[in-house]
Coordinates of C-alpha atoms in Angstrom, one line a residue:
X1 CA -29.6 -13.5 10.0
X2 CA -29.1 -15.8 6.9
X3 CA -25.9 -17.9 6.8
X4 CA -24.9 -16.2 3.8
X5 CA -25.1 -12.7 5.3
X6 CA -23.3 -14.1 8.4
X7 CA -20.5 -15.1 6.3
X8 CA -20.2 -11.8 4.6
X9 CA -20.2 -10.0 8.0
X10 CA -17.6 -12.3 9.2
X11 CA -15.3 -11.9 6.1
X12 CA -15.5 -8.0 6.6
X13 CA -14.5 -8.5 10.3
X14 CA -11.8 -10.7 9.5
X15 CA -10.4 -8.1 7.1
X16 CA -10.6 -5.5 10.1
X17 CA -9.4 -7.6 12.8
X18 CA -7.0 -10.2 11.4
X19 CA -3.8 -8.2 11.5
X20 CA -4.2 -7.6 15.1
X21 CA -5.1 -11.3 15.9
X22 CA -2.1 -12.5 13.7
X23 CA 0.3 -10.0 15.4
X24 CA -0.8 -10.9 18.9
X25 CA -0.5 -14.7 18.2
X26 CA 2.9 -14.2 16.7
X27 CA 4.2 -12.7 19.6
X28 CA 3.0 -15.7 21.6
X29 CA 4.3 -18.5 19.3
X30 CA 7.3 -16.5 17.4
X31 CA 6.3 -17.9 14.1
X32 CA 4.1 -15.8 11.8
X33 CA 3.0 -19.0 9.6
X34 CA 1.9 -20.8 12.7
X35 CA 0.2 -17.2 14.0
X36 CA -1.7 -17.3 10.8
X37 CA -3.0 -20.9 11.1
X38 CA -4.2 -20.4 14.5
X39 CA -6.0 -17.1 13.6
X40 CA -7.5 -18.9 10.6
X41 CA -8.6 -21.8 13.0
X42 CA -10.5 -19.0 15.1
X43 CA -12.3 -17.8 12.0
X44 CA -13.6 -21.2 11.2
X45 CA -14.8 -21.6 14.6
X46 CA -16.6 -18.4 14.0
X47 CA -18.3 -19.6 10.8
X48 CA -19.6 -22.8 12.4
X49 CA -20.8 -21.0 15.5
X50 CA -22.2 -17.7 14.5
X51 CA -24.7 -18.3 12.3
X52 CA -26.6 -20.4 15.0
X53 CA -25.5 -18.0 18.0
X54 CA -25.6 -14.8 16.4
X55 CA -22.4 -12.3 15.9
X56 CA -20.8 -11.1 19.3
X57 CA -21.3 -7.8 20.5
X58 CA -17.5 -7.4 20.3
X59 CA -16.5 -9.9 17.5
X60 CA -12.9 -9.0 17.4
X61 CA -12.4 -9.6 21.0
X62 CA -14.2 -13.1 20.7
X63 CA -11.8 -14.1 17.5
X64 CA -8.8 -12.9 19.7
X65 CA -9.9 -15.1 22.7
X66 CA -10.6 -18.0 20.6
X67 CA -7.2 -17.7 18.7
X68 CA -5.3 -17.2 21.9
X69 CA -6.8 -20.2 23.3
X70 CA -5.8 -22.2 20.2
X71 CA -2.3 -20.7 20.8
X72 CA -2.4 -22.0 24.4
X73 CA -3.6 -25.5 23.2
X74 CA -0.4 -25.5 20.8
X75 CA 2.1 -24.4 23.3
X76 CA 0.3 -27.4 25.8
X77 CA 0.9 -29.8 23.2
X78 CA 4.7 -28.6 22.4
X79 CA 7.3 -29.8 25.2
X80 CA 8.6 -26.4 25.4
X81 CA 5.3 -25.0 26.3
X82 CA 5.9 -25.0 30.1
X83 CA 7.6 -21.7 30.3
X84 CA 5.9 -19.9 27.8
X85 CA 2.4 -21.1 29.3
X86 CA 3.2 -20.0 32.5
X87 CA 4.3 -16.7 31.3
X88 CA 1.6 -15.9 28.7
X89 CA -1.0 -18.4 29.2
X90 CA -2.1 -18.4 32.9
X91 CA -2.7 -14.4 32.6
X92 CA -5.0 -14.7 29.4
X93 CA -7.0 -17.6 31.3
X94 CA -7.2 -16.3 34.7
X95 CA -10.5 -14.5 34.2
X96 CA -13.5 -16.2 32.5
X97 CA -14.4 -13.1 30.8
X98 CA -11.2 -10.9 30.4
X99 CA -11.6 -7.1 29.3
X100 CA -9.8 -7.4 26.0
X101 CA -10.3 -3.6 25.0
X102 CA -8.3 -2.7 28.2
X103 CA -6.0 -5.6 28.1
X104 CA -4.9 -5.1 24.4
X105 CA -4.4 -1.5 23.4
X106 CA -1.0 -1.0 24.0
X107 CA 0.2 -4.9 23.2
X108 CA -1.5 -4.5 19.8
X109 CA -0.2 -1.5 18.8
X110 CA 3.4 -3.0 19.6
X111 CA 2.6 -6.4 17.9
X112 CA 1.1 -4.9 14.7
X113 CA 4.6 -2.6 14.5
X114 CA 6.4 -6.1 14.9
X115 CA 4.4 -7.8 12.4
X116 CA 4.8 -5.0 9.8
X117 CA 8.8 -5.1 10.1
X118 CA 8.6 -9.0 9.7
X119 CA 6.3 -9.1 6.7
X120 CA 8.6 -6.2 5.0
X121 CA 11.8 -7.7 6.1
X122 CA 14.6 -7.1 3.6
X123 CA 15.6 -10.8 3.4
X124 CA 12.5 -11.4 1.4
X125 CA 12.3 -10.3 -2.4
X126 CA 10.1 -7.2 -3.1
X127 CA 7.2 -9.5 -4.4
X128 CA 7.3 -11.9 -1.5
X129 CA 7.0 -8.8 0.9
X130 CA 3.9 -7.5 -1.0
X131 CA 2.3 -10.8 -1.2
X132 CA 3.0 -11.3 2.3
X133 CA 2.1 -8.0 3.8
X134 CA -1.3 -8.2 1.8
X135 CA -1.9 -11.6 3.4
X136 CA -1.2 -10.9 7.2
X137 CA -2.0 -7.2 7.5
X138 CA -4.6 -6.5 4.5
X139 CA -6.5 -9.9 5.4
X140 CA -6.8 -10.5 1.6
X141 CA -7.2 -14.2 0.5
X142 CA -4.6 -15.5 -2.0
X143 CA -7.2 -15.5 -4.7
X144 CA -7.8 -11.5 -4.3
X145 CA -4.0 -11.0 -4.2
X146 CA -3.7 -12.8 -7.4
X147 CA -6.5 -11.0 -9.1
X148 CA -5.1 -7.6 -8.1
X149 CA -1.8 -8.4 -9.5
X150 CA -2.9 -10.5 -12.6
X151 CA -0.7 -13.6 -11.9
X152 CA -2.1 -17.1 -11.3
X153 CA -3.5 -17.9 -7.8
X154 CA -0.9 -20.7 -7.4
X155 CA 2.1 -18.0 -8.0
X156 CA 0.8 -16.0 -5.1
X157 CA 0.4 -19.0 -2.9
X158 CA 3.9 -20.2 -3.5
X159 CA 5.2 -16.7 -2.9
X160 CA 3.6 -16.6 0.5
X161 CA 4.7 -20.0 1.4
X162 CA 8.6 -19.3 0.3
X163 CA 8.3 -16.0 2.4
X164 CA 7.4 -17.9 5.5
X165 CA 9.7 -20.3 5.1
X166 CA 12.4 -17.8 4.4
X167 CA 12.0 -15.9 7.3
X168 CA 12.1 -19.0 9.4
X169 CA 15.0 -20.1 7.8
X170 CA 16.6 -16.7 8.5
X171 CA 15.6 -16.9 12.0
X172 CA 14.0 -13.3 11.6
X173 CA 13.1 -12.2 15.1
X174 CA 9.3 -10.8 15.6
X175 CA 10.5 -7.7 16.9
X176 CA 11.3 -3.7 16.1
X177 CA 14.6 -3.8 14.8
X178 CA 17.2 -2.2 17.0
X179 CA 17.6 1.6 16.7
X180 CA 20.6 1.5 14.6
X181 CA 18.8 -0.7 12.0
X182 CA 15.4 1.2 12.3
X183 CA 15.7 3.9 9.5
X184 CA 16.7 1.1 6.9
X185 CA 13.9 -1.1 8.0
X186 CA 11.2 1.6 8.1
X187 CA 12.6 2.4 4.6
X188 CA 11.6 -1.1 3.6
X189 CA 8.2 -1.1 5.0
X190 CA 7.2 2.3 3.3
X191 CA 8.7 1.0 0.1
X192 CA 6.1 -2.0 0.1
X193 CA 3.2 0.3 0.9
X194 CA 4.1 2.7 -1.6
X195 CA 4.6 0.0 -4.4
X196 CA 1.2 -1.3 -3.5
X197 CA -0.4 2.0 -3.7
X198 CA 1.3 2.9 -7.1
X199 CA 0.3 -0.4 -8.6
X200 CA -3.4 0.2 -7.6
X201 CA -3.2 4.0 -8.9
X202 CA -2.1 3.4 -12.4
X203 CA -1.9 -0.5 -13.1
X204 CA 1.1 -1.4 -14.9
X205 CA -0.9 -4.3 -16.7
X206 CA -4.4 -5.8 -17.5
X207 CA -7.9 -4.1 -18.5
X208 CA -8.2 -1.7 -15.8
X209 CA -6.8 1.6 -15.4
X210 CA -7.0 1.7 -11.6
X211 CA -7.2 -1.1 -8.9
X212 CA -9.0 0.9 -6.1
X213 CA -8.6 -2.2 -3.8
X214 CA -4.6 -2.1 -3.7
X215 CA -4.9 1.5 -3.1
X216 CA -7.2 1.2 0.0
X217 CA -5.3 -1.7 1.4
X218 CA -2.0 0.6 1.2
X219 CA -3.7 3.4 2.4
X220 CA -5.0 1.4 5.4
X221 CA -1.5 0.3 6.1
X222 CA -0.1 3.7 6.1
X223 CA -2.7 5.0 8.4
X224 CA -1.9 2.2 10.7
X225 CA 1.9 2.9 10.4
X226 CA 1.3 6.8 11.1
X227 CA -0.6 5.8 14.4
X228 CA 2.3 3.3 15.6
X229 CA 5.4 5.4 14.2
X230 CA 3.9 9.0 14.7
X231 CA 7.4 10.6 15.0
X232 CA 8.7 9.9 11.6
X233 CA 7.6 12.6 9.0
X234 CA 8.1 10.2 6.0
X235 CA 5.3 8.0 7.4
X236 CA 2.9 11.1 7.5
X237 CA 4.6 12.1 4.0
X238 CA 3.4 8.7 2.3
X239 CA 0.1 8.8 3.9
X240 CA -0.6 12.5 2.8
X241 CA 0.4 11.2 -0.6
X242 CA -1.9 8.4 -0.7
X243 CA -4.7 10.4 0.7
X244 CA -4.5 13.1 -1.9
X245 CA -3.7 10.8 -4.9
X246 CA -6.9 8.7 -3.8
X247 CA -9.1 12.1 -3.6
X248 CA -8.9 11.7 -7.7
X249 CA -10.3 8.2 -8.2
X250 CA -13.7 9.3 -9.4
X251 CA -12.2 11.7 -12.0
X252 CA -9.3 9.4 -13.2
X253 CA -11.6 7.1 -15.4
X254 CA -14.2 7.8 -18.1
X255 CA -17.6 5.7 -18.4
X256 CA -15.9 3.0 -20.1
X257 CA -12.9 2.9 -17.9
X258 CA -10.8 4.8 -20.1
X259 CA -7.9 7.0 -18.5
X260 CA -8.5 10.7 -17.9
X261 CA -5.4 12.8 -17.4
X262 CA -4.7 14.9 -14.4
X263 CA -5.3 18.4 -16.7
X264 CA -8.5 17.1 -18.0
X265 CA -10.2 16.1 -14.8
X266 CA -13.4 17.3 -13.4
X267 CA -12.1 18.5 -10.2
X268 CA -15.8 18.8 -8.8
X269 CA -15.5 15.2 -8.5
X270 CA -12.3 15.1 -6.4
X271 CA -12.9 13.9 -2.6
X272 CA -12.1 17.0 -0.7
X273 CA -12.5 15.3 2.7
X274 CA -9.6 13.0 1.6
X275 CA -7.4 16.4 0.5
X276 CA -8.1 17.9 4.0
X277 CA -6.8 14.7 5.4
X278 CA -3.7 14.7 3.1
X279 CA -3.1 18.3 4.0
X280 CA -3.4 17.6 7.7
X281 CA -0.9 14.8 7.3
X282 CA 1.4 17.3 5.6
X283 CA 1.2 19.7 8.6
X284 CA 1.8 16.9 11.0
X285 CA 5.2 15.8 9.4
X286 CA 6.1 19.6 9.1
X287 CA 6.0 20.1 12.9
X288 CA 8.2 17.5 13.5
X289 CA 10.9 19.9 12.3
X290 CA 13.1 17.3 10.3
X291 CA 14.6 17.4 6.6
X292 CA 12.2 16.6 4.0
X293 CA 12.4 13.0 2.5
X294 CA 11.1 11.6 -1.0
X295 CA 7.5 11.0 0.5
X296 CA 7.2 14.2 2.1
X297 CA 8.2 16.0 -1.1
X298 CA 5.9 14.0 -3.4
X299 CA 3.0 14.6 -1.2
X300 CA 4.0 18.3 -1.5
X301 CA 3.8 18.3 -5.1
X302 CA 0.4 16.4 -4.8
X303 CA -0.8 19.3 -2.4
X304 CA -0.1 21.7 -5.3
X305 CA -2.4 20.2 -7.7
X306 CA -4.9 19.7 -4.9
X307 CA -4.9 23.3 -3.9
X308 CA -5.3 24.4 -7.5
X309 CA -9.4 25.1 -8.2
X310 CA -8.6 24.8 -11.9
X311 CA -5.6 23.2 -14.1
X312 CA -4.6 26.4 -15.0
X313 CA -4.2 27.8 -11.8
X314 CA -1.6 25.1 -11.0
X315 CA 1.9 26.3 -9.5
X316 CA 4.0 24.6 -11.9
X317 CA 7.0 26.9 -11.1
X318 CA 6.7 25.4 -7.4
X319 CA 6.4 22.1 -8.6
X320 CA 9.3 22.2 -10.8
X321 CA 11.2 23.4 -7.7
X322 CA 9.8 20.5 -5.6
X323 CA 11.2 18.0 -8.2
X324 CA 14.5 19.8 -8.3
X325 CA 14.7 18.9 -4.5
X326 CA 13.3 15.2 -5.2
X327 CA 16.0 14.8 -7.6
X328 CA 18.7 15.9 -4.7
X329 CA 17.4 13.4 -2.2
X330 CA 16.0 10.6 -4.4
X331 CA 17.6 10.7 -7.9
X332 CA 16.5 8.5 -10.5
X333 CA 15.5 8.5 -14.3
X334 CA 11.7 8.5 -13.6
X335 CA 12.2 11.4 -11.3
X336 CA 13.8 13.2 -13.9
X337 CA 11.1 12.5 -16.6
X338 CA 8.6 13.6 -14.2
X339 CA 10.9 16.8 -13.5
X340 CA 10.7 17.3 -17.3
X341 CA 7.0 17.4 -17.4
X342 CA 6.9 20.1 -14.6
X343 CA 9.6 22.4 -16.4
X344 CA 7.5 22.0 -19.6
X345 CA 4.6 23.2 -17.8
X346 CA 6.4 26.1 -16.1
X347 CA 8.8 27.2 -18.9
X348 CA 7.6 25.6 -22.2
X349 CA 7.6 22.4 -23.9
X350 CA 11.1 23.1 -25.6
X351 CA 12.7 22.8 -22.1
X352 CA 11.0 19.7 -21.1
X353 CA 11.9 18.3 -24.5
X354 CA 15.6 19.1 -23.9
X355 CA 15.5 17.1 -20.5
X356 CA 13.9 14.1 -22.2
X357 CA 16.2 14.2 -25.3
X358 CA 18.8 13.5 -22.6
X359 CA 16.9 10.6 -21.1
X360 CA 16.7 8.7 -24.5
X361 CA 20.1 6.6 -24.0
X362 CA 19.3 5.6 -20.4
X363 CA 19.3 2.1 -20.3
X364 CA 16.6 1.7 -17.6
X365 CA 14.1 3.4 -19.5
X366 CA 14.4 1.6 -22.8
X367 CA 11.2 -0.3 -22.4
X368 CA 9.5 2.3 -20.2
X369 CA 6.5 3.6 -22.2
X370 CA 6.2 6.9 -20.5
X371 CA 9.3 8.1 -21.9
X372 CA 8.3 8.1 -25.5
X373 CA 4.5 9.1 -24.4
X374 CA 6.1 12.2 -22.8
X375 CA 8.1 13.2 -25.7
X376 CA 5.3 12.6 -28.1
X377 CA 3.2 15.3 -25.6
X378 CA 6.0 17.8 -26.1
X379 CA 6.5 17.4 -29.7
X380 CA 2.9 17.7 -30.4
X381 CA 2.6 21.0 -28.4
X382 CA 5.5 22.3 -30.4
X383 CA 3.6 21.6 -33.5
X384 CA 5.7 18.5 -34.7
X385 CA 2.9 16.2 -35.3
X386 CA 4.5 13.4 -37.5
X387 CA 7.2 13.1 -34.9
X388 CA 4.7 13.1 -31.9
X389 CA 2.5 10.3 -33.6
X390 CA 5.5 8.0 -34.0
X391 CA 6.3 8.6 -30.4
X392 CA 2.8 7.9 -29.2
X393 CA 2.7 4.7 -31.4
X394 CA 6.1 3.4 -29.8
X395 CA 4.7 4.2 -26.3
X396 CA 1.6 2.1 -27.1
X397 CA 3.6 -0.6 -28.3
X398 CA 5.6 -0.7 -25.0
X399 CA 2.5 -0.1 -22.7
X400 CA 1.1 -3.0 -21.0
X401 CA -2.0 -1.8 -19.7
X402 CA -4.8 -1.9 -22.2
X403 CA -6.7 1.2 -21.5
X404 CA -3.4 3.2 -21.5
X405 CA -2.4 1.6 -24.9
X406 CA -5.8 2.5 -26.3
X407 CA -5.3 6.3 -25.0
X408 CA -1.9 6.4 -26.6
X409 CA -3.1 5.1 -29.9
X410 CA -5.9 7.6 -29.8
X411 CA -3.5 10.4 -29.3
X412 CA -1.2 8.9 -32.1
X413 CA -4.3 8.9 -34.4
X414 CA -5.1 12.6 -33.6
X415 CA -1.8 13.6 -34.5
X416 CA -1.8 12.1 -37.6
X417 CA -5.4 13.4 -38.4
X418 CA -4.0 16.9 -37.8

């Protein structure tokens, strides 16, 4: 196998295995930064050896073994290593070829959970949590993260370094939080995954309408969470939401990358395997018998769209009721704006316009481009084309995504022409 091909294969293996390796190492050395360095050392060894020896039958176990041996070497060099080595190291080295598949099943599950709660700790800023999570759990390079969020690579590198230092300075334990803190901390984890997905699903800036890499990483993290925290309905709700929303990727953009809005999408292009997975996740959450949270309600809204064979068959009355429920459990001006859209589709644009007009003085929506965009849509449907044109232009001026700005200017032009 050619060296370049081997390196590509190793990159793929690293993306899959790195989180498990770092999580297991972090349990040993109690430091996520050091754990990442040791895991990277193991990958460098693989990059040197595998082009000559070939890729092992179980590359993940090979990397895990190499990384843990590096960790043991580190503990040996450390004056505090005696007790840790006796407790951890002897068991690792006592067999020449340990059965990693059997030995690591349960510990990896627990270690991944610890790592997720560590990278998403509330002591970190939202930006730092996202960067560190993508780095340690997603296996993305600093360059890839910077590219995904359209920020300079040094900025991302600094965020990651500061995040590791903050965790160390705050002495954040590498452990699952106590039961009393679990709900709050899990909410922080889900918020990070949700933020990742949303940025990929509708990019806030730049020249692309969607960034599938971010969505795929968020969905992968959500699926991991669903396996290791199976009794939390909101985890399944978030996974369901991401599965169903991901099913629309092929229909969300045109040949030139231009946005295609939901009601105009070719539903034959939707991925119905992902939809079935999403609906199954909703069922799993419902079977737990707990009250619906915001992610489950949003997943139920997405399911209404997914079940409609055509745009005309969408049950907007049910969606309006779900937005009413969402406004009760997670009230926000953005939720209210989305509720206005549902009300307009169910009961007429004048109903939606009344809700939107009440939001016009909301300070948090002052620079939110979707507020004038939605208002322009309602005005256009009511035949008030000149006012609609003004709103679309105002929305375009606020939009930071190039494709979305072009769409809004096109709608303003259409109103002016009519």
